[in-house]
Amino acid sequence: MQFTSEQRLDDGVLEREFTLGDIPGILWTPESASASAPVPLILLGHPTLGLRRMYPRLAGRARHAAADGFAAATIELPGSGDRPSWAALDQARADLRRAKEAGEPVGDEIIDALILPLVEKAVPEWQASLDALLSLPEIGGPVGYSGGVISIGVRLAVVEPRIVAAGLFAGSFVPRAMFEEARQVTIPLHVLLQWDDEGNDRQAALDLFDAFGSKEKSLHANMGGHTGVPHFAGEDAAGFFARHLR
């Protein structure tokens, strides 16, 4: 991991951009973080829109985490942002756009092509980033995962034992194969669902929640579309991570 820039935000949070090989990322740490007082870490998931476009929302989430005493980090997803284009992913996105513009249902073939290769490539990158982040003296764990793409969060919850709790946003398409993986998830879950999400299959989101094998899982459904998440939803998620990371 190589840090490429740093700045101290107005609330004292230290924001550092980094690269891990060819993967860009950002780490935010609270003023309290130090080698003598390492803090827990929340991995911030996000859609494939690119870090530059997602930065305001990610930084806001990170600053809320820092206020609770947690570090937060995110990485650029494969084929997104400033990373090299990925022909297969670009084709899947084009197929998705065509289906939506034609008013056609989004079939399993499109969903699988859009999500499954992304999960296969992104999850090992998240794990490599976690290796590097936990080697820093100011970060000591435990680790949580927060956000989407929900299938990435599901896979990480299954394969990464260092993640002890996950807050998932049911706002992306879910391949049928992920339902079997969801049954293997056992960590505590906090799932956010926008009831009128124009880009999400509500019933699929409910079925996925039902499939999760966790003994502790809660579904927080709010009225409104994909970008209409109410402010208090963040407070509920913060309480969830406070319970499980402290």
C-alpha positions as a Python dict, from the first residue, in 0.01 Angstrom:
ca = {
    (1, 'M'): (0, 0, 0),
    (2, 'Q'): (133, 341, -98),
    (3, 'F'): (-22, 664, 28),
    (4, 'T'): (-37, 925, -248),
    (5, 'S'): (-195, 1223, -69),
    (6, 'E'): (-334, 1327, 266),
    (7, 'Q'): (-539, 1608, 411),
    (8, 'R'): (-688, 1688, 749),
    (9, 'L'): (-1061, 1762, 714),
    (10, 'D'): (-1229, 2036, 916),
    (11, 'D'): (-1356, 1790, 1176),
    (12, 'G'): (-1008, 1650, 1236),
    (13, 'V'): (-1053, 1338, 1024),
    (14, 'L'): (-737, 1239, 837),
    (15, 'E'): (-815, 1152, 474),
    (16, 'R'): (-546, 965, 280),
    (17, 'E'): (-563, 844, -78),
    (18, 'F'): (-368, 529, -153),
    (19, 'T'): (-291, 276, -422),
    (20, 'L'): (-262, -98, -377),
    (21, 'G'): (-99, -213, -699),
    (22, 'D'): (-324, -54, -960),
    (23, 'I'): (-622, -21, -724),
    (24, 'P'): (-697, 331, -596),
    (25, 'G'): (-855, 376, -255),
    (26, 'I'): (-921, 620, 27),
    (27, 'L'): (-870, 577, 402),
    (28, 'W'): (-1028, 802, 666),
    (29, 'T'): (-915, 782, 1028),
    (30, 'P'): (-1042, 974, 1334),
    (31, 'E'): (-814, 1198, 1538),
    (32, 'S'): (-819, 937, 1814),
    (33, 'A'): (-652, 672, 1596),
    (34, 'S'): (-291, 598, 1686),
    (35, 'A'): (-49, 313, 1731),
    (36, 'S'): (-127, 315, 2102),
    (37, 'A'): (-504, 333, 2045),
    (38, 'P'): (-589, 150, 1720),
    (39, 'V'): (-951, 174, 1606),
    (40, 'P'): (-1201, -60, 1437),
    (41, 'L'): (-1249, -38, 1060),
    (42, 'I'): (-1555, -14, 835),
    (43, 'L'): (-1515, -103, 467),
    (44, 'L'): (-1737, 126, 257),
    (45, 'G'): (-1899, -50, -37),
    (46, 'H'): (-2048, 147, -324),
    (47, 'P'): (-2196, 102, -675),
    (48, 'T'): (-1986, 91, -991),
    (49, 'L'): (-2009, 465, -1053),
    (50, 'G'): (-1647, 549, -971),
    (51, 'L'): (-1487, 695, -659),
    (52, 'R'): (-1482, 1051, -796),
    (53, 'R'): (-1856, 1050, -852),
    (54, 'M'): (-1927, 872, -524),
    (55, 'Y'): (-1680, 1076, -316),
    (56, 'P'): (-1927, 1318, -149),
    (57, 'R'): (-2144, 1034, -18),
    (58, 'L'): (-1849, 815, 77),
    (59, 'A'): (-1674, 1098, 260),
    (60, 'G'): (-1995, 1179, 445),
    (61, 'R'): (-2034, 820, 557),
    (62, 'A'): (-1667, 805, 656),
    (63, 'R'): (-1692, 1120, 866),
    (64, 'H'): (-1993, 980, 1049),
    (65, 'A'): (-1794, 662, 1116),
    (66, 'A'): (-1499, 868, 1241),
    (67, 'A'): (-1729, 1056, 1480),
    (68, 'D'): (-1812, 716, 1631),
    (69, 'G'): (-1443, 630, 1663),
    (70, 'F'): (-1404, 411, 1354),
    (71, 'A'): (-1171, 425, 1057),
    (72, 'A'): (-1331, 382, 713),
    (73, 'A'): (-1185, 280, 380),
    (74, 'T'): (-1298, 219, 25),
    (75, 'I'): (-1145, 107, -303),
    (76, 'E'): (-1227, 160, -669),
    (77, 'L'): (-1416, -136, -815),
    (78, 'P'): (-1289, -322, -1124),
    (79, 'G'): (-1384, -157, -1454),
    (80, 'S'): (-1497, 163, -1280),
    (81, 'G'): (-1371, 516, -1231),
    (82, 'D'): (-1007, 563, -1326),
    (83, 'R'): (-938, 190, -1356),
    (84, 'P'): (-901, 29, -1701),
    (85, 'S'): (-1225, -43, -1884),
    (86, 'W'): (-1357, -398, -1869),
    (87, 'A'): (-1518, -505, -2195),
    (88, 'A'): (-1741, -774, -2045),
    (89, 'L'): (-1871, -536, -1779),
    (90, 'D'): (-1928, -260, -2033),
    (91, 'Q'): (-2128, -502, -2249),
    (92, 'A'): (-2339, -612, -1953),
    (93, 'R'): (-2412, -247, -1866),
    (94, 'A'): (-2513, -179, -2226),
    (95, 'D'): (-2745, -482, -2227),
    (96, 'L'): (-2900, -359, -1902),
    (97, 'R'): (-2960, -11, -2046),
    (98, 'R'): (-3120, -154, -2359),
    (99, 'A'): (-3355, -373, -2157),
    (100, 'K'): (-3461, -82, -1937),
    (101, 'E'): (-3508, 157, -2229),
    (102, 'A'): (-3721, -102, -2407),
    (103, 'G'): (-3931, -155, -2095),
    (104, 'E'): (-3830, -522, -2086),
    (105, 'P'): (-3771, -725, -1769),
    (106, 'V'): (-3405, -761, -1674),
    (107, 'G'): (-3338, -1132, -1719),
    (108, 'D'): (-3112, -1364, -1525),
    (109, 'E'): (-2857, -1373, -1808),
    (110, 'I'): (-2802, -996, -1791),
    (111, 'I'): (-2791, -994, -1410),
    (112, 'D'): (-2541, -1281, -1399),
    (113, 'A'): (-2315, -1113, -1657),
    (114, 'L'): (-2333, -782, -1471),
    (115, 'I'): (-2276, -904, -1115),
    (116, 'L'): (-2105, -1244, -1093),
    (117, 'P'): (-1774, -1152, -1266),
    (118, 'L'): (-1762, -833, -1058),
    (119, 'V'): (-1798, -1032, -736),
    (120, 'E'): (-1529, -1281, -843),
    (121, 'K'): (-1281, -1001, -914),
    (122, 'A'): (-1370, -745, -649),
    (123, 'V'): (-1383, -967, -340),
    (124, 'P'): (-1017, -1077, -353),
    (125, 'E'): (-923, -712, -404),
    (126, 'W'): (-1118, -614, -95),
    (127, 'Q'): (-941, -889, 98),
    (128, 'A'): (-598, -775, -20),
    (129, 'S'): (-688, -420, 80),
    (130, 'L'): (-798, -546, 420),
    (131, 'D'): (-462, -719, 464),
    (132, 'A'): (-285, -389, 398),
    (133, 'L'): (-518, -177, 610),
    (134, 'L'): (-494, -404, 914),
    (135, 'S'): (-113, -389, 893),
    (136, 'L'): (-131, -15, 979),
    (137, 'P'): (-63, 47, 1349),
    (138, 'E'): (-360, 283, 1389),
    (139, 'I'): (-613, 20, 1274),
    (140, 'G'): (-676, -279, 1493),
    (141, 'G'): (-1015, -422, 1402),
    (142, 'P'): (-1273, -561, 1436),
    (143, 'V'): (-1398, -498, 1083),
    (144, 'G'): (-1741, -422, 940),
    (145, 'Y'): (-1865, -392, 582),
    (146, 'S'): (-2119, -127, 487),
    (147, 'G'): (-2301, -62, 159),
    (148, 'G'): (-2332, -224, -183),
    (149, 'V'): (-2298, -388, -430),
    (150, 'I'): (-2498, -624, -206),
    (151, 'S'): (-2364, -939, -376),
    (152, 'I'): (-2008, -828, -296),
    (153, 'G'): (-2113, -783, 66),
    (154, 'V'): (-2271, -1129, 70),
    (155, 'R'): (-1957, -1297, -66),
    (156, 'L'): (-1733, -1108, 177),
    (157, 'A'): (-1957, -1207, 468),
    (158, 'V'): (-1914, -1572, 368),
    (159, 'V'): (-1541, -1588, 291),
    (160, 'E'): (-1382, -1318, 510),
    (161, 'P'): (-1373, -1414, 880),
    (162, 'R'): (-1228, -1077, 982),
    (163, 'I'): (-1560, -910, 896),
    (164, 'V'): (-1780, -949, 1203),
    (165, 'A'): (-2088, -746, 1099),
    (166, 'A'): (-2232, -606, 775),
    (167, 'G'): (-2473, -330, 685),
    (168, 'L'): (-2606, -406, 336),
    (169, 'F'): (-2800, -185, 94),
    (170, 'A'): (-3054, -387, -104),
    (171, 'G'): (-3027, -158, -405),
    (172, 'S'): (-2868, -373, -675),
    (173, 'F'): (-2956, -676, -883),
    (174, 'V'): (-2892, -1015, -721),
    (175, 'P'): (-2803, -1327, -924),
    (176, 'R'): (-2988, -1641, -823),
    (177, 'A'): (-2655, -1806, -733),
    (178, 'M'): (-2609, -1554, -451),
    (179, 'F'): (-2914, -1684, -266),
    (180, 'E'): (-2732, -2006, -183),
    (181, 'E'): (-2436, -1806, -56),
    (182, 'A'): (-2671, -1594, 154),
    (183, 'R'): (-2773, -1906, 344),
    (184, 'Q'): (-2408, -1942, 453),
    (185, 'V'): (-2393, -1594, 606),
    (186, 'T'): (-2391, -1608, 987),
    (187, 'I'): (-2264, -1267, 1099),
    (188, 'P'): (-2504, -997, 1227),
    (189, 'L'): (-2672, -806, 943),
    (190, 'H'): (-2843, -470, 908),
    (191, 'V'): (-3019, -454, 570),
    (192, 'L'): (-3154, -129, 424),
    (193, 'L'): (-3430, -142, 160),
    (194, 'Q'): (-3590, 149, -22),
    (195, 'W'): (-3945, 26, -78),
    (196, 'D'): (-4000, 214, -405),
    (197, 'D'): (-3648, 166, -548),
    (198, 'E'): (-3699, 205, -922),
    (199, 'G'): (-3393, -4, -1007),
    (200, 'N'): (-3442, -287, -761),
    (201, 'D'): (-3664, -594, -752),
    (202, 'R'): (-3833, -556, -414),
    (203, 'Q'): (-3942, -918, -393),
    (204, 'A'): (-3590, -1039, -475),
    (205, 'A'): (-3456, -818, -195),
    (206, 'L'): (-3710, -963, 49),
    (207, 'D'): (-3629, -1317, -62),
    (208, 'L'): (-3257, -1252, -17),
    (209, 'F'): (-3316, -1123, 335),
    (210, 'D'): (-3518, -1433, 412),
    (211, 'A'): (-3234, -1651, 281),
    (212, 'F'): (-2965, -1505, 509),
    (213, 'G'): (-2857, -1761, 767),
    (214, 'S'): (-2770, -1506, 1036),
    (215, 'K'): (-2939, -1544, 1372),
    (216, 'E'): (-2924, -1167, 1412),
    (217, 'K'): (-3057, -984, 1108),
    (218, 'S'): (-3281, -682, 1073),
    (219, 'L'): (-3453, -533, 769),
    (220, 'H'): (-3505, -157, 762),
    (221, 'A'): (-3750, -64, 485),
    (222, 'N'): (-3829, 299, 410),
    (223, 'M'): (-4064, 455, 159),
    (224, 'G'): (-3900, 626, -137),
    (225, 'G'): (-3677, 564, -436),
    (226, 'H'): (-3314, 461, -464),
    (227, 'T'): (-3171, 800, -364),
    (228, 'G'): (-3440, 883, -109),
    (229, 'V'): (-3275, 719, 191),
    (230, 'P'): (-3388, 913, 500),
    (231, 'H'): (-3129, 1075, 725),
    (232, 'F'): (-3223, 864, 1025),
    (233, 'A'): (-3136, 547, 833),
    (234, 'G'): (-2771, 640, 877),
    (235, 'E'): (-2823, 681, 1251),
    (236, 'D'): (-2974, 331, 1271),
    (237, 'A'): (-2677, 186, 1081),
    (238, 'A'): (-2434, 371, 1308),
    (239, 'G'): (-2600, 218, 1612),
    (240, 'F'): (-2567, -127, 1457),
    (241, 'F'): (-2192, -89, 1402),
    (242, 'A'): (-2144, 65, 1746),
    (243, 'R'): (-2293, -249, 1900),
    (244, 'H'): (-2076, -489, 1704),
    (245, 'L'): (-1742, -315, 1652),
    (246, 'R'): (-1679, -171, 1996),
}
